[in-house]
GROMACS .gro file of C-alpha atoms in nm:
model
  221
    1UNK     CA    1  -0.620  -0.280  -1.104
    2UNK     CA    2  -0.736  -0.067  -0.810
    3UNK     CA    3  -1.011  -0.318  -0.733
    4UNK     CA    4  -1.092  -0.521  -0.420
    5UNK     CA    5  -1.279  -0.849  -0.402
    6UNK     CA    6  -1.483  -1.002  -0.121
    7UNK     CA    7  -1.544  -1.373  -0.183
    8UNK     CA    8  -1.865  -1.503  -0.028
    9UNK     CA    9  -2.039  -1.840  -0.021
   10UNK     CA   10  -2.413  -1.822   0.026
   11UNK     CA   11  -2.725  -2.033   0.060
   12UNK     CA   12  -2.888  -1.984  -0.280
   13UNK     CA   13  -3.238  -2.050  -0.150
   14UNK     CA   14  -3.200  -1.772   0.105
   15UNK     CA   15  -3.044  -1.546  -0.158
   16UNK     CA   16  -3.339  -1.608  -0.393
   17UNK     CA   17  -3.576  -1.467  -0.133
   18UNK     CA   18  -3.399  -1.130  -0.140
   19UNK     CA   19  -3.534  -0.890  -0.405
   20UNK     CA   20  -3.297  -0.885  -0.700
   21UNK     CA   21  -3.211  -0.518  -0.668
   22UNK     CA   22  -3.116  -0.556  -0.302
   23UNK     CA   23  -2.892  -0.862  -0.311
   24UNK     CA   24  -2.552  -0.696  -0.332
   25UNK     CA   25  -2.639  -0.456  -0.052
   26UNK     CA   26  -2.772  -0.733   0.170
   27UNK     CA   27  -2.471  -0.956   0.102
   28UNK     CA   28  -2.226  -0.676   0.170
   29UNK     CA   29  -2.402  -0.582   0.493
   30UNK     CA   30  -2.415  -0.949   0.598
   31UNK     CA   31  -2.040  -1.005   0.571
   32UNK     CA   32  -1.937  -0.653   0.677
   33UNK     CA   33  -2.193  -0.566   0.945
   34UNK     CA   34  -2.205  -0.270   1.177
   35UNK     CA   35  -2.065  -0.416   1.496
   36UNK     CA   36  -2.260  -0.398   1.817
   37UNK     CA   37  -1.956  -0.322   2.032
   38UNK     CA   38  -1.581  -0.271   2.021
   39UNK     CA   39  -1.508  -0.626   2.136
   40UNK     CA   40  -1.703  -0.770   1.840
   41UNK     CA   41  -1.511  -0.549   1.599
   42UNK     CA   42  -1.178  -0.649   1.757
   43UNK     CA   43  -1.269  -1.018   1.729
   44UNK     CA   44  -1.353  -0.976   1.362
   45UNK     CA   45  -1.030  -0.788   1.293
   46UNK     CA   46  -0.831  -1.065   1.459
   47UNK     CA   47  -0.930  -1.313   1.186
   48UNK     CA   48  -0.642  -1.303   0.939
   49UNK     CA   49  -0.764  -1.562   0.690
   50UNK     CA   50  -1.008  -1.842   0.615
   51UNK     CA   51  -1.385  -1.849   0.646
   52UNK     CA   52  -1.539  -1.576   0.860
   53UNK     CA   53  -1.894  -1.614   0.992
   54UNK     CA   54  -2.105  -1.336   1.135
   55UNK     CA   55  -2.348  -1.448   1.405
   56UNK     CA   56  -2.641  -1.264   1.253
   57UNK     CA   57  -2.587  -1.409   0.902
   58UNK     CA   58  -2.556  -1.789   0.921
   59UNK     CA   59  -2.665  -1.821   0.557
   60UNK     CA   60  -2.341  -1.677   0.416
   61UNK     CA   61  -1.973  -1.646   0.498
   62UNK     CA   62  -1.675  -1.447   0.373
   63UNK     CA   63  -1.343  -1.606   0.278
   64UNK     CA   64  -1.045  -1.391   0.370
   65UNK     CA   65  -0.731  -1.467   0.175
   66UNK     CA   66  -0.427  -1.465   0.400
   67UNK     CA   67  -0.186  -1.255   0.196
   68UNK     CA   68  -0.385  -1.051  -0.054
   69UNK     CA   69  -0.516  -0.764   0.164
   70UNK     CA   70  -0.843  -0.795  -0.028
   71UNK     CA   71  -0.693  -0.670  -0.353
   72UNK     CA   72  -0.813  -0.835  -0.673
   73UNK     CA   73  -0.472  -0.770  -0.829
   74UNK     CA   74  -0.327  -1.082  -0.662
   75UNK     CA   75  -0.586  -1.299  -0.836
   76UNK     CA   76  -0.534  -1.110  -1.161
   77UNK     CA   77  -0.159  -1.181  -1.143
   78UNK     CA   78  -0.226  -1.547  -1.062
   79UNK     CA   79  -0.437  -1.571  -1.378
   80UNK     CA   80  -0.162  -1.400  -1.579
   81UNK     CA   81   0.100  -1.634  -1.434
   82UNK     CA   82  -0.110  -1.937  -1.527
   83UNK     CA   83  -0.149  -1.797  -1.877
   84UNK     CA   84   0.229  -1.787  -1.901
   85UNK     CA   85   0.303  -2.138  -1.774
   86UNK     CA   86   0.012  -2.351  -1.888
   87UNK     CA   87   0.172  -2.448  -2.220
   88UNK     CA   88   0.454  -2.615  -2.023
   89UNK     CA   89   0.218  -2.819  -1.801
   90UNK     CA   90   0.121  -3.177  -1.890
   91UNK     CA   91  -0.220  -3.195  -2.063
   92UNK     CA   92  -0.435  -3.359  -1.794
   93UNK     CA   93  -0.312  -3.127  -1.519
   94UNK     CA   94  -0.338  -2.829  -1.752
   95UNK     CA   95  -0.699  -2.915  -1.838
   96UNK     CA   96  -0.797  -2.949  -1.470
   97UNK     CA   97  -0.641  -2.613  -1.379
   98UNK     CA   98  -0.782  -2.449  -1.691
   99UNK     CA   99  -1.130  -2.543  -1.573
  100UNK     CA  100  -1.059  -2.461  -1.209
  101UNK     CA  101  -0.906  -2.119  -1.266
  102UNK     CA  102  -1.142  -2.055  -1.557
  103UNK     CA  103  -1.433  -2.090  -1.319
  104UNK     CA  104  -1.284  -1.845  -1.070
  105UNK     CA  105  -1.030  -1.585  -1.182
  106UNK     CA  106  -0.913  -1.666  -1.535
  107UNK     CA  107  -1.098  -1.591  -1.857
  108UNK     CA  108  -0.913  -1.834  -2.082
  109UNK     CA  109  -0.680  -1.777  -2.377
  110UNK     CA  110  -0.951  -1.629  -2.601
  111UNK     CA  111  -1.083  -1.367  -2.359
  112UNK     CA  112  -1.119  -1.025  -2.517
  113UNK     CA  113  -1.143  -1.156  -2.872
  114UNK     CA  114  -1.510  -1.053  -2.898
  115UNK     CA  115  -1.600  -0.687  -2.912
  116UNK     CA  116  -1.684  -0.528  -2.581
  117UNK     CA  117  -1.547  -0.808  -2.360
  118UNK     CA  118  -1.215  -0.658  -2.259
  119UNK     CA  119  -1.331  -0.422  -1.985
  120UNK     CA  120  -1.096  -0.533  -1.708
  121UNK     CA  121  -1.356  -0.747  -1.529
  122UNK     CA  122  -1.396  -1.124  -1.535
  123UNK     CA  123  -1.700  -1.225  -1.737
  124UNK     CA  124  -1.917  -1.320  -1.438
  125UNK     CA  125  -2.202  -1.085  -1.519
  126UNK     CA  126  -2.487  -1.058  -1.268
  127UNK     CA  127  -2.735  -1.289  -1.103
  128UNK     CA  128  -2.935  -1.488  -1.359
  129UNK     CA  129  -3.276  -1.353  -1.260
  130UNK     CA  130  -3.179  -0.987  -1.216
  131UNK     CA  131  -3.417  -0.772  -1.420
  132UNK     CA  132  -3.271  -0.551  -1.692
  133UNK     CA  133  -3.152  -0.294  -1.737
  134UNK     CA  134  -3.027  -0.304  -1.375
  135UNK     CA  135  -2.777  -0.585  -1.344
  136UNK     CA  136  -2.502  -0.566  -1.081
  137UNK     CA  137  -2.153  -0.658  -1.189
  138UNK     CA  138  -1.979  -0.913  -0.974
  139UNK     CA  139  -1.628  -1.053  -1.002
  140UNK     CA  140  -1.735  -1.414  -0.950
  141UNK     CA  141  -2.069  -1.589  -0.975
  142UNK     CA  142  -2.102  -1.965  -0.948
  143UNK     CA  143  -2.437  -2.124  -0.871
  144UNK     CA  144  -2.440  -2.428  -0.637
  145UNK     CA  145  -2.473  -2.662  -0.933
  146UNK     CA  146  -2.145  -2.533  -1.080
  147UNK     CA  147  -1.936  -2.574  -0.767
  148UNK     CA  148  -1.901  -2.957  -0.762
  149UNK     CA  149  -1.714  -2.950  -1.095
  150UNK     CA  150  -1.469  -2.700  -0.949
  151UNK     CA  151  -1.422  -2.927  -0.647
  152UNK     CA  152  -1.350  -3.225  -0.874
  153UNK     CA  153  -1.092  -3.029  -1.073
  154UNK     CA  154  -0.929  -2.911  -0.751
  155UNK     CA  155  -0.907  -3.268  -0.620
  156UNK     CA  156  -0.741  -3.368  -0.946
  157UNK     CA  157  -0.489  -3.085  -0.934
  158UNK     CA  158  -0.407  -3.057  -0.564
  159UNK     CA  159  -0.188  -3.370  -0.527
  160UNK     CA  160   0.014  -3.265  -0.833
  161UNK     CA  161   0.086  -2.899  -0.762
  162UNK     CA  162   0.458  -2.967  -0.722
  163UNK     CA  163   0.467  -3.040  -1.095
  164UNK     CA  164   0.409  -2.667  -1.149
  165UNK     CA  165   0.733  -2.564  -0.976
  166UNK     CA  166   0.959  -2.595  -1.278
  167UNK     CA  167   0.729  -2.404  -1.519
  168UNK     CA  168   0.668  -2.128  -1.264
  169UNK     CA  169   1.037  -2.096  -1.178
  170UNK     CA  170   1.126  -2.080  -1.547
  171UNK     CA  171   0.867  -1.807  -1.600
  172UNK     CA  172   0.998  -1.607  -1.304
  173UNK     CA  173   1.353  -1.630  -1.432
  174UNK     CA  174   1.250  -1.523  -1.781
  175UNK     CA  175   1.055  -1.226  -1.640
  176UNK     CA  176   1.346  -1.120  -1.424
  177UNK     CA  177   1.581  -1.126  -1.719
  178UNK     CA  178   1.343  -0.948  -1.955
  179UNK     CA  179   1.241  -0.677  -1.713
  180UNK     CA  180   1.558  -0.648  -1.507
  181UNK     CA  181   1.328  -0.691  -1.207
  182UNK     CA  182   1.204  -0.336  -1.262
  183UNK     CA  183   0.845  -0.447  -1.204
  184UNK     CA  184   0.825  -0.641  -0.878
  185UNK     CA  185   0.464  -0.739  -0.932
  186UNK     CA  186   0.531  -0.915  -1.258
  187UNK     CA  187   0.820  -1.115  -1.111
  188UNK     CA  188   0.623  -1.201  -0.798
  189UNK     CA  189   0.331  -1.338  -0.997
  190UNK     CA  190   0.548  -1.611  -1.148
  191UNK     CA  191   0.687  -1.746  -0.823
  192UNK     CA  192   0.575  -2.096  -0.746
  193UNK     CA  193   0.522  -2.073  -0.370
  194UNK     CA  194   0.306  -1.761  -0.383
  195UNK     CA  195   0.101  -1.893  -0.674
  196UNK     CA  196   0.041  -2.230  -0.513
  197UNK     CA  197  -0.050  -2.072  -0.178
  198UNK     CA  198  -0.323  -1.873  -0.350
  199UNK     CA  199  -0.436  -2.178  -0.547
  200UNK     CA  200  -0.474  -2.371  -0.220
  201UNK     CA  201  -0.687  -2.094  -0.075
  202UNK     CA  202  -0.916  -2.109  -0.377
  203UNK     CA  203  -0.928  -2.483  -0.317
  204UNK     CA  204  -1.057  -2.411   0.035
  205UNK     CA  205  -1.314  -2.173  -0.113
  206UNK     CA  206  -1.467  -2.425  -0.353
  207UNK     CA  207  -1.444  -2.709  -0.102
  208UNK     CA  208  -1.626  -2.509   0.164
  209UNK     CA  209  -1.904  -2.409  -0.074
  210UNK     CA  210  -1.929  -2.760  -0.215
  211UNK     CA  211  -1.968  -2.918   0.129
  212UNK     CA  212  -2.273  -2.701   0.195
  213UNK     CA  213  -2.423  -2.705  -0.152
  214UNK     CA  214  -2.391  -2.325  -0.167
  215UNK     CA  215  -2.294  -2.085  -0.444
  216UNK     CA  216  -2.005  -1.841  -0.470
  217UNK     CA  217  -2.007  -1.466  -0.528
  218UNK     CA  218  -1.715  -1.228  -0.566
  219UNK     CA  219  -1.829  -0.883  -0.453
  220UNK     CA  220  -1.640  -0.583  -0.595
  221UNK     CA  221  -1.587  -0.436  -0.251
   0.00000   0.00000   0.00000
């Protein structure tokens, strides 16, 4: 997709005090600051994954996914893989993951059916109180009040992720046969271990935000 994502959790009260038109700039600067010295920059670069906190911005933190190199395409392929396997998953687990992924990276089976929706972006929109016509597009936007539901769905799904192995393996095999493995990305997206690893990281994202009562933003960075 040629698009990167920076996932941030933030204190909504602090965010509300930033003028609407400045929020994306302030957030981006907060998680990707100009470093004071080379040692600070080296320390930041050494963090390969997980939550990253900048000393000057205790009101927000960036989550770095271990294997995605910041590319949104990994999350896009996870959503596509889920779309392909969900019909083979038992109903209660399917419903929990529908809600979980639907609140993060997946637009559901009916996405794009309405005119003007299929623009390649998730339907996150902008911050609720941003004045029109200026409204920044973000890849993810979940207010603090929406995060606990995602945490509950993750807690339902996490102990049962092994149940997804058979559907994911079947999808990967079908893709390999249909495409002759000509497209490595499509085959990779169906593999169980990679998909579950990324799911677990999203579980860390929602859990971290939920513990603090903060919201989530996906910056198109």
